[in-house]
Amino acid sequence: MLFFQNSHQNDSTLGLPNLFSNQQRIEFSQFNAGINIERHVTSFILKTLLPVLFLIALGYFSFFLTAFAPKLAIGTNLILATSLFHLKLSSDLANIDYIILIEYFFYLVYMLALFVILVALFYHLGEGKEDEKTELLLKRTNLFGKIFYPIILFGGIAAIIYSSS
């Protein structure tokens, strides 16, 4: 901490109309305090971003599954787990009324979870049918998810970085 004293000068008429032509110099004494604040970036990243990265990897893993129930469970659990991390971050930061940068990453994970759920639902529409055309459609659905999930992820990260600079 740093403490120092100085003075501040202000020219004013003191609000009196008869002094409008000649201003009075007012001098105030000041006592200043300076505080250096450090941010512990590595611990913040490990506590907040690392679990979110694991959730993102789990969402991508869902496209390697061939059953509807696990795909849907992963999508809904992504929303649940991300919302818990988001809520914890919001409670740790005191009364911030604006959206901070990391919240955009949470919103991106919500979008990815909705994408997983939509692909799972589309996959479920073709499940149970035993013809070759349906089997090909199910494989293409998983391939679609495998390709577009990273595109959404990296496109979202690029948009977040671009908008924050």
PDB file of C-alpha atoms in Angstrom:
ATOM      1  CA  MET A   1       0.000   0.000   0.000  1.00  0.00           C
ATOM      2  CA  LEU A   2       1.098   3.504  -0.731  1.00  0.00           C
ATOM      3  CA  PHE A   3       0.012   6.599   1.246  1.00  0.00           C
ATOM      4  CA  PHE A   4       0.815  10.207   0.341  1.00  0.00           C
ATOM      5  CA  GLN A   5      -0.484  13.717   0.910  1.00  0.00           C
ATOM      6  CA  ASN A   6      -0.913  16.575  -1.536  1.00  0.00           C
ATOM      7  CA  SER A   7      -3.294  19.416  -2.278  1.00  0.00           C
ATOM      8  CA  HIS A   8      -5.897  20.091  -4.944  1.00  0.00           C
ATOM      9  CA  GLN A   9      -6.701  23.571  -6.292  1.00  0.00           C
ATOM     10  CA  ASN A  10      -9.997  24.649  -7.753  1.00  0.00           C
ATOM     11  CA  ASP A  11     -11.060  28.029  -9.162  1.00  0.00           C
ATOM     12  CA  SER A  12     -14.667  28.810  -8.304  1.00  0.00           C
ATOM     13  CA  THR A  13     -17.134  31.614  -7.778  1.00  0.00           C
ATOM     14  CA  LEU A  14     -18.521  29.671  -4.824  1.00  0.00           C
ATOM     15  CA  GLY A  15     -21.926  29.982  -6.471  1.00  0.00           C
ATOM     16  CA  LEU A  16     -22.254  33.664  -5.622  1.00  0.00           C
ATOM     17  CA  PRO A  17     -23.460  35.834  -8.545  1.00  0.00           C
ATOM     18  CA  ASN A  18     -21.470  38.912  -7.454  1.00  0.00           C
ATOM     19  CA  LEU A  19     -18.207  36.873  -7.770  1.00  0.00           C
ATOM     20  CA  PHE A  20     -18.875  35.749 -11.388  1.00  0.00           C
ATOM     21  CA  SER A  21     -16.316  38.218 -12.759  1.00  0.00           C
ATOM     22  CA  ASN A  22     -13.468  37.177 -10.420  1.00  0.00           C
ATOM     23  CA  GLN A  23     -13.102  33.584  -9.318  1.00  0.00           C
ATOM     24  CA  GLN A  24     -11.715  32.544  -5.979  1.00  0.00           C
ATOM     25  CA  ARG A  25      -8.953  29.960  -5.670  1.00  0.00           C
ATOM     26  CA  ILE A  26      -9.860  27.190  -3.261  1.00  0.00           C
ATOM     27  CA  GLU A  27      -7.207  24.766  -2.083  1.00  0.00           C
ATOM     28  CA  PHE A  28      -8.080  21.427  -0.529  1.00  0.00           C
ATOM     29  CA  SER A  29      -5.681  19.109   1.208  1.00  0.00           C
ATOM     30  CA  GLN A  30      -5.809  15.503   0.104  1.00  0.00           C
ATOM     31  CA  PHE A  31      -4.718  12.264   1.644  1.00  0.00           C
ATOM     32  CA  ASN A  32      -4.289   9.532  -1.002  1.00  0.00           C
ATOM     33  CA  ALA A  33      -3.978   5.788  -0.711  1.00  0.00           C
ATOM     34  CA  GLY A  34      -2.800   3.498  -3.499  1.00  0.00           C
ATOM     35  CA  ILE A  35      -3.294  -0.236  -3.478  1.00  0.00           C
ATOM     36  CA  ASN A  36      -1.726  -2.756  -5.850  1.00  0.00           C
ATOM     37  CA  ILE A  37      -4.027  -5.639  -6.720  1.00  0.00           C
ATOM     38  CA  GLU A  38      -2.752  -8.814  -8.363  1.00  0.00           C
ATOM     39  CA  ARG A  39      -4.849 -11.326 -10.199  1.00  0.00           C
ATOM     40  CA  HIS A  40      -3.954 -15.001  -9.796  1.00  0.00           C
ATOM     41  CA  VAL A  41      -4.668 -16.054 -13.365  1.00  0.00           C
ATOM     42  CA  THR A  42      -3.431 -19.652 -13.225  1.00  0.00           C
ATOM     43  CA  SER A  43      -5.550 -20.651 -10.230  1.00  0.00           C
ATOM     44  CA  PHE A  44      -8.581 -18.907 -11.750  1.00  0.00           C
ATOM     45  CA  ILE A  45      -8.119 -20.766 -15.031  1.00  0.00           C
ATOM     46  CA  LEU A  46      -7.652 -24.099 -13.280  1.00  0.00           C
ATOM     47  CA  LYS A  47     -10.721 -23.633 -11.100  1.00  0.00           C
ATOM     48  CA  THR A  48     -13.059 -22.184 -13.708  1.00  0.00           C
ATOM     49  CA  LEU A  49     -11.974 -22.964 -17.245  1.00  0.00           C
ATOM     50  CA  LEU A  50     -10.531 -26.458 -16.853  1.00  0.00           C
ATOM     51  CA  PRO A  51     -13.862 -28.028 -15.805  1.00  0.00           C
ATOM     52  CA  VAL A  52     -15.569 -26.226 -18.686  1.00  0.00           C
ATOM     53  CA  LEU A  53     -12.990 -27.661 -21.095  1.00  0.00           C
ATOM     54  CA  PHE A  54     -13.755 -31.135 -19.774  1.00  0.00           C
ATOM     55  CA  LEU A  55     -17.448 -30.499 -20.368  1.00  0.00           C
ATOM     56  CA  ILE A  56     -16.747 -29.405 -23.936  1.00  0.00           C
ATOM     57  CA  ALA A  57     -14.748 -32.605 -24.537  1.00  0.00           C
ATOM     58  CA  LEU A  58     -17.594 -34.655 -23.067  1.00  0.00           C
ATOM     59  CA  GLY A  59     -20.020 -32.984 -25.468  1.00  0.00           C
ATOM     60  CA  TYR A  60     -17.835 -33.949 -28.426  1.00  0.00           C
ATOM     61  CA  PHE A  61     -17.623 -37.510 -27.124  1.00  0.00           C
ATOM     62  CA  SER A  62     -21.407 -37.822 -27.459  1.00  0.00           C
ATOM     63  CA  PHE A  63     -21.094 -38.006 -31.243  1.00  0.00           C
ATOM     64  CA  PHE A  64     -19.170 -41.265 -30.929  1.00  0.00           C
ATOM     65  CA  LEU A  65     -22.108 -42.932 -29.151  1.00  0.00           C
ATOM     66  CA  THR A  66     -24.760 -44.798 -31.094  1.00  0.00           C
ATOM     67  CA  ALA A  67     -27.665 -44.711 -28.646  1.00  0.00           C
ATOM     68  CA  PHE A  68     -30.159 -41.917 -28.089  1.00  0.00           C
ATOM     69  CA  ALA A  69     -30.380 -42.005 -24.283  1.00  0.00           C
ATOM     70  CA  PRO A  70     -26.665 -41.390 -23.557  1.00  0.00           C
ATOM     71  CA  LYS A  71     -26.506 -38.621 -26.178  1.00  0.00           C
ATOM     72  CA  LEU A  72     -29.496 -36.848 -24.664  1.00  0.00           C
ATOM     73  CA  ALA A  73     -28.154 -37.388 -21.137  1.00  0.00           C
ATOM     74  CA  ILE A  74     -24.822 -35.828 -22.060  1.00  0.00           C
ATOM     75  CA  GLY A  75     -26.538 -32.820 -23.635  1.00  0.00           C
ATOM     76  CA  THR A  76     -28.764 -32.172 -20.649  1.00  0.00           C
ATOM     77  CA  ASN A  77     -25.932 -32.775 -18.179  1.00  0.00           C
ATOM     78  CA  LEU A  78     -23.804 -30.277 -20.088  1.00  0.00           C
ATOM     79  CA  ILE A  79     -26.464 -27.642 -19.467  1.00  0.00           C
ATOM     80  CA  LEU A  80     -26.809 -28.615 -15.816  1.00  0.00           C
ATOM     81  CA  ALA A  81     -23.080 -28.725 -15.033  1.00  0.00           C
ATOM     82  CA  THR A  82     -22.343 -25.525 -16.941  1.00  0.00           C
ATOM     83  CA  SER A  83     -25.148 -23.700 -15.177  1.00  0.00           C
ATOM     84  CA  LEU A  84     -23.715 -24.787 -11.811  1.00  0.00           C
ATOM     85  CA  PHE A  85     -20.255 -23.481 -12.728  1.00  0.00           C
ATOM     86  CA  HIS A  86     -21.857 -20.301 -14.059  1.00  0.00           C
ATOM     87  CA  LEU A  87     -23.864 -19.847 -10.866  1.00  0.00           C
ATOM     88  CA  LYS A  88     -20.760 -20.394  -8.723  1.00  0.00           C
ATOM     89  CA  LEU A  89     -18.840 -17.794 -10.686  1.00  0.00           C
ATOM     90  CA  SER A  90     -21.716 -15.327 -10.392  1.00  0.00           C
ATOM     91  CA  SER A  91     -21.884 -15.806  -6.641  1.00  0.00           C
ATOM     92  CA  ASP A  92     -18.095 -15.414  -6.278  1.00  0.00           C
ATOM     93  CA  LEU A  93     -18.090 -12.077  -8.091  1.00  0.00           C
ATOM     94  CA  ALA A  94     -19.850  -9.402  -6.102  1.00  0.00           C
ATOM     95  CA  ASN A  95     -22.693  -7.439  -7.732  1.00  0.00           C
ATOM     96  CA  ILE A  96     -21.430  -7.126 -11.288  1.00  0.00           C
ATOM     97  CA  ASP A  97     -24.285  -5.871 -13.454  1.00  0.00           C
ATOM     98  CA  TYR A  98     -22.621  -6.433 -16.816  1.00  0.00           C
ATOM     99  CA  ILE A  99     -21.580  -9.590 -18.652  1.00  0.00           C
ATOM    100  CA  ILE A 100     -17.942 -10.492 -18.097  1.00  0.00           C
ATOM    101  CA  LEU A 101     -15.809 -12.241 -20.705  1.00  0.00           C
ATOM    102  CA  ILE A 102     -15.917 -15.722 -19.183  1.00  0.00           C
ATOM    103  CA  GLU A 103     -19.720 -15.677 -19.206  1.00  0.00           C
ATOM    104  CA  TYR A 104     -19.620 -15.638 -22.993  1.00  0.00           C
ATOM    105  CA  PHE A 105     -17.747 -18.962 -22.794  1.00  0.00           C
ATOM    106  CA  PHE A 106     -20.529 -20.330 -20.604  1.00  0.00           C
ATOM    107  CA  TYR A 107     -23.081 -19.169 -23.190  1.00  0.00           C
ATOM    108  CA  LEU A 108     -21.037 -20.922 -25.868  1.00  0.00           C
ATOM    109  CA  VAL A 109     -21.143 -24.175 -23.893  1.00  0.00           C
ATOM    110  CA  TYR A 110     -24.922 -23.776 -23.542  1.00  0.00           C
ATOM    111  CA  MET A 111     -25.133 -23.467 -27.343  1.00  0.00           C
ATOM    112  CA  LEU A 112     -22.960 -26.557 -27.782  1.00  0.00           C
ATOM    113  CA  ALA A 113     -25.182 -28.495 -25.376  1.00  0.00           C
ATOM    114  CA  LEU A 114     -28.274 -27.493 -27.344  1.00  0.00           C
ATOM    115  CA  PHE A 115     -26.521 -28.626 -30.517  1.00  0.00           C
ATOM    116  CA  VAL A 116     -25.819 -32.027 -28.901  1.00  0.00           C
ATOM    117  CA  ILE A 117     -29.472 -32.334 -27.876  1.00  0.00           C
ATOM    118  CA  LEU A 118     -30.743 -31.372 -31.343  1.00  0.00           C
ATOM    119  CA  VAL A 119     -28.443 -33.880 -33.046  1.00  0.00           C
ATOM    120  CA  ALA A 120     -29.507 -36.538 -30.526  1.00  0.00           C
ATOM    121  CA  LEU A 121     -33.178 -35.852 -31.258  1.00  0.00           C
ATOM    122  CA  PHE A 122     -32.579 -36.002 -34.996  1.00  0.00           C
ATOM    123  CA  TYR A 123     -30.669 -39.252 -34.458  1.00  0.00           C
ATOM    124  CA  HIS A 124     -33.601 -40.618 -32.463  1.00  0.00           C
ATOM    125  CA  LEU A 125     -36.012 -39.995 -35.353  1.00  0.00           C
ATOM    126  CA  GLY A 126     -34.186 -42.578 -37.448  1.00  0.00           C
ATOM    127  CA  GLU A 127     -33.493 -45.075 -34.697  1.00  0.00           C
ATOM    128  CA  GLY A 128     -35.348 -48.390 -34.722  1.00  0.00           C
ATOM    129  CA  LYS A 129     -35.682 -48.624 -38.493  1.00  0.00           C
ATOM    130  CA  GLU A 130     -33.745 -51.494 -40.027  1.00  0.00           C
ATOM    131  CA  ASP A 131     -33.042 -50.394 -43.603  1.00  0.00           C
ATOM    132  CA  GLU A 132     -29.738 -49.337 -45.183  1.00  0.00           C
ATOM    133  CA  LYS A 133     -30.884 -45.825 -45.947  1.00  0.00           C
ATOM    134  CA  THR A 134     -31.672 -45.173 -42.291  1.00  0.00           C
ATOM    135  CA  GLU A 135     -28.344 -46.643 -41.151  1.00  0.00           C
ATOM    136  CA  LEU A 136     -26.535 -44.320 -43.547  1.00  0.00           C
ATOM    137  CA  LEU A 137     -28.567 -41.371 -42.252  1.00  0.00           C
ATOM    138  CA  LEU A 138     -27.640 -42.203 -38.644  1.00  0.00           C
ATOM    139  CA  LYS A 139     -23.942 -42.410 -39.530  1.00  0.00           C
ATOM    140  CA  ARG A 140     -24.167 -39.104 -41.374  1.00  0.00           C
ATOM    141  CA  THR A 141     -25.924 -37.539 -38.404  1.00  0.00           C
ATOM    142  CA  ASN A 142     -23.025 -38.474 -36.131  1.00  0.00           C
ATOM    143  CA  LEU A 143     -20.548 -37.311 -38.765  1.00  0.00           C
ATOM    144  CA  PHE A 144     -22.432 -34.007 -39.021  1.00  0.00           C
ATOM    145  CA  GLY A 145     -22.080 -33.580 -35.250  1.00  0.00           C
ATOM    146  CA  LYS A 146     -18.374 -34.504 -35.307  1.00  0.00           C
ATOM    147  CA  ILE A 147     -17.700 -31.896 -37.984  1.00  0.00           C
ATOM    148  CA  PHE A 148     -19.917 -29.005 -36.894  1.00  0.00           C
ATOM    149  CA  TYR A 149     -19.339 -29.226 -33.118  1.00  0.00           C
ATOM    150  CA  PRO A 150     -15.699 -28.046 -33.450  1.00  0.00           C
ATOM    151  CA  ILE A 151     -16.740 -25.467 -36.061  1.00  0.00           C
ATOM    152  CA  ILE A 152     -19.300 -24.000 -33.646  1.00  0.00           C
ATOM    153  CA  LEU A 153     -16.769 -24.163 -30.804  1.00  0.00           C
ATOM    154  CA  PHE A 154     -13.894 -22.455 -32.614  1.00  0.00           C
ATOM    155  CA  GLY A 155     -16.207 -20.009 -34.397  1.00  0.00           C
ATOM    156  CA  GLY A 156     -17.701 -19.036 -31.042  1.00  0.00           C
ATOM    157  CA  ILE A 157     -14.261 -18.626 -29.457  1.00  0.00           C
ATOM    158  CA  ALA A 158     -13.139 -16.484 -32.391  1.00  0.00           C
ATOM    159  CA  ALA A 159     -16.275 -14.327 -32.080  1.00  0.00           C
ATOM    160  CA  ILE A 160     -15.701 -13.906 -28.325  1.00  0.00           C
ATOM    161  CA  ILE A 161     -12.068 -12.931 -28.835  1.00  0.00           C
ATOM    162  CA  TYR A 162     -12.921 -10.570 -31.690  1.00  0.00           C
ATOM    163  CA  SER A 163     -15.683  -8.829 -29.755  1.00  0.00           C
ATOM    164  CA  SER A 164     -13.562  -8.444 -26.613  1.00  0.00           C
ATOM    165  CA  SER A 165     -10.692  -6.684 -28.366  1.00  0.00           C
TER     166      SER A 165
END
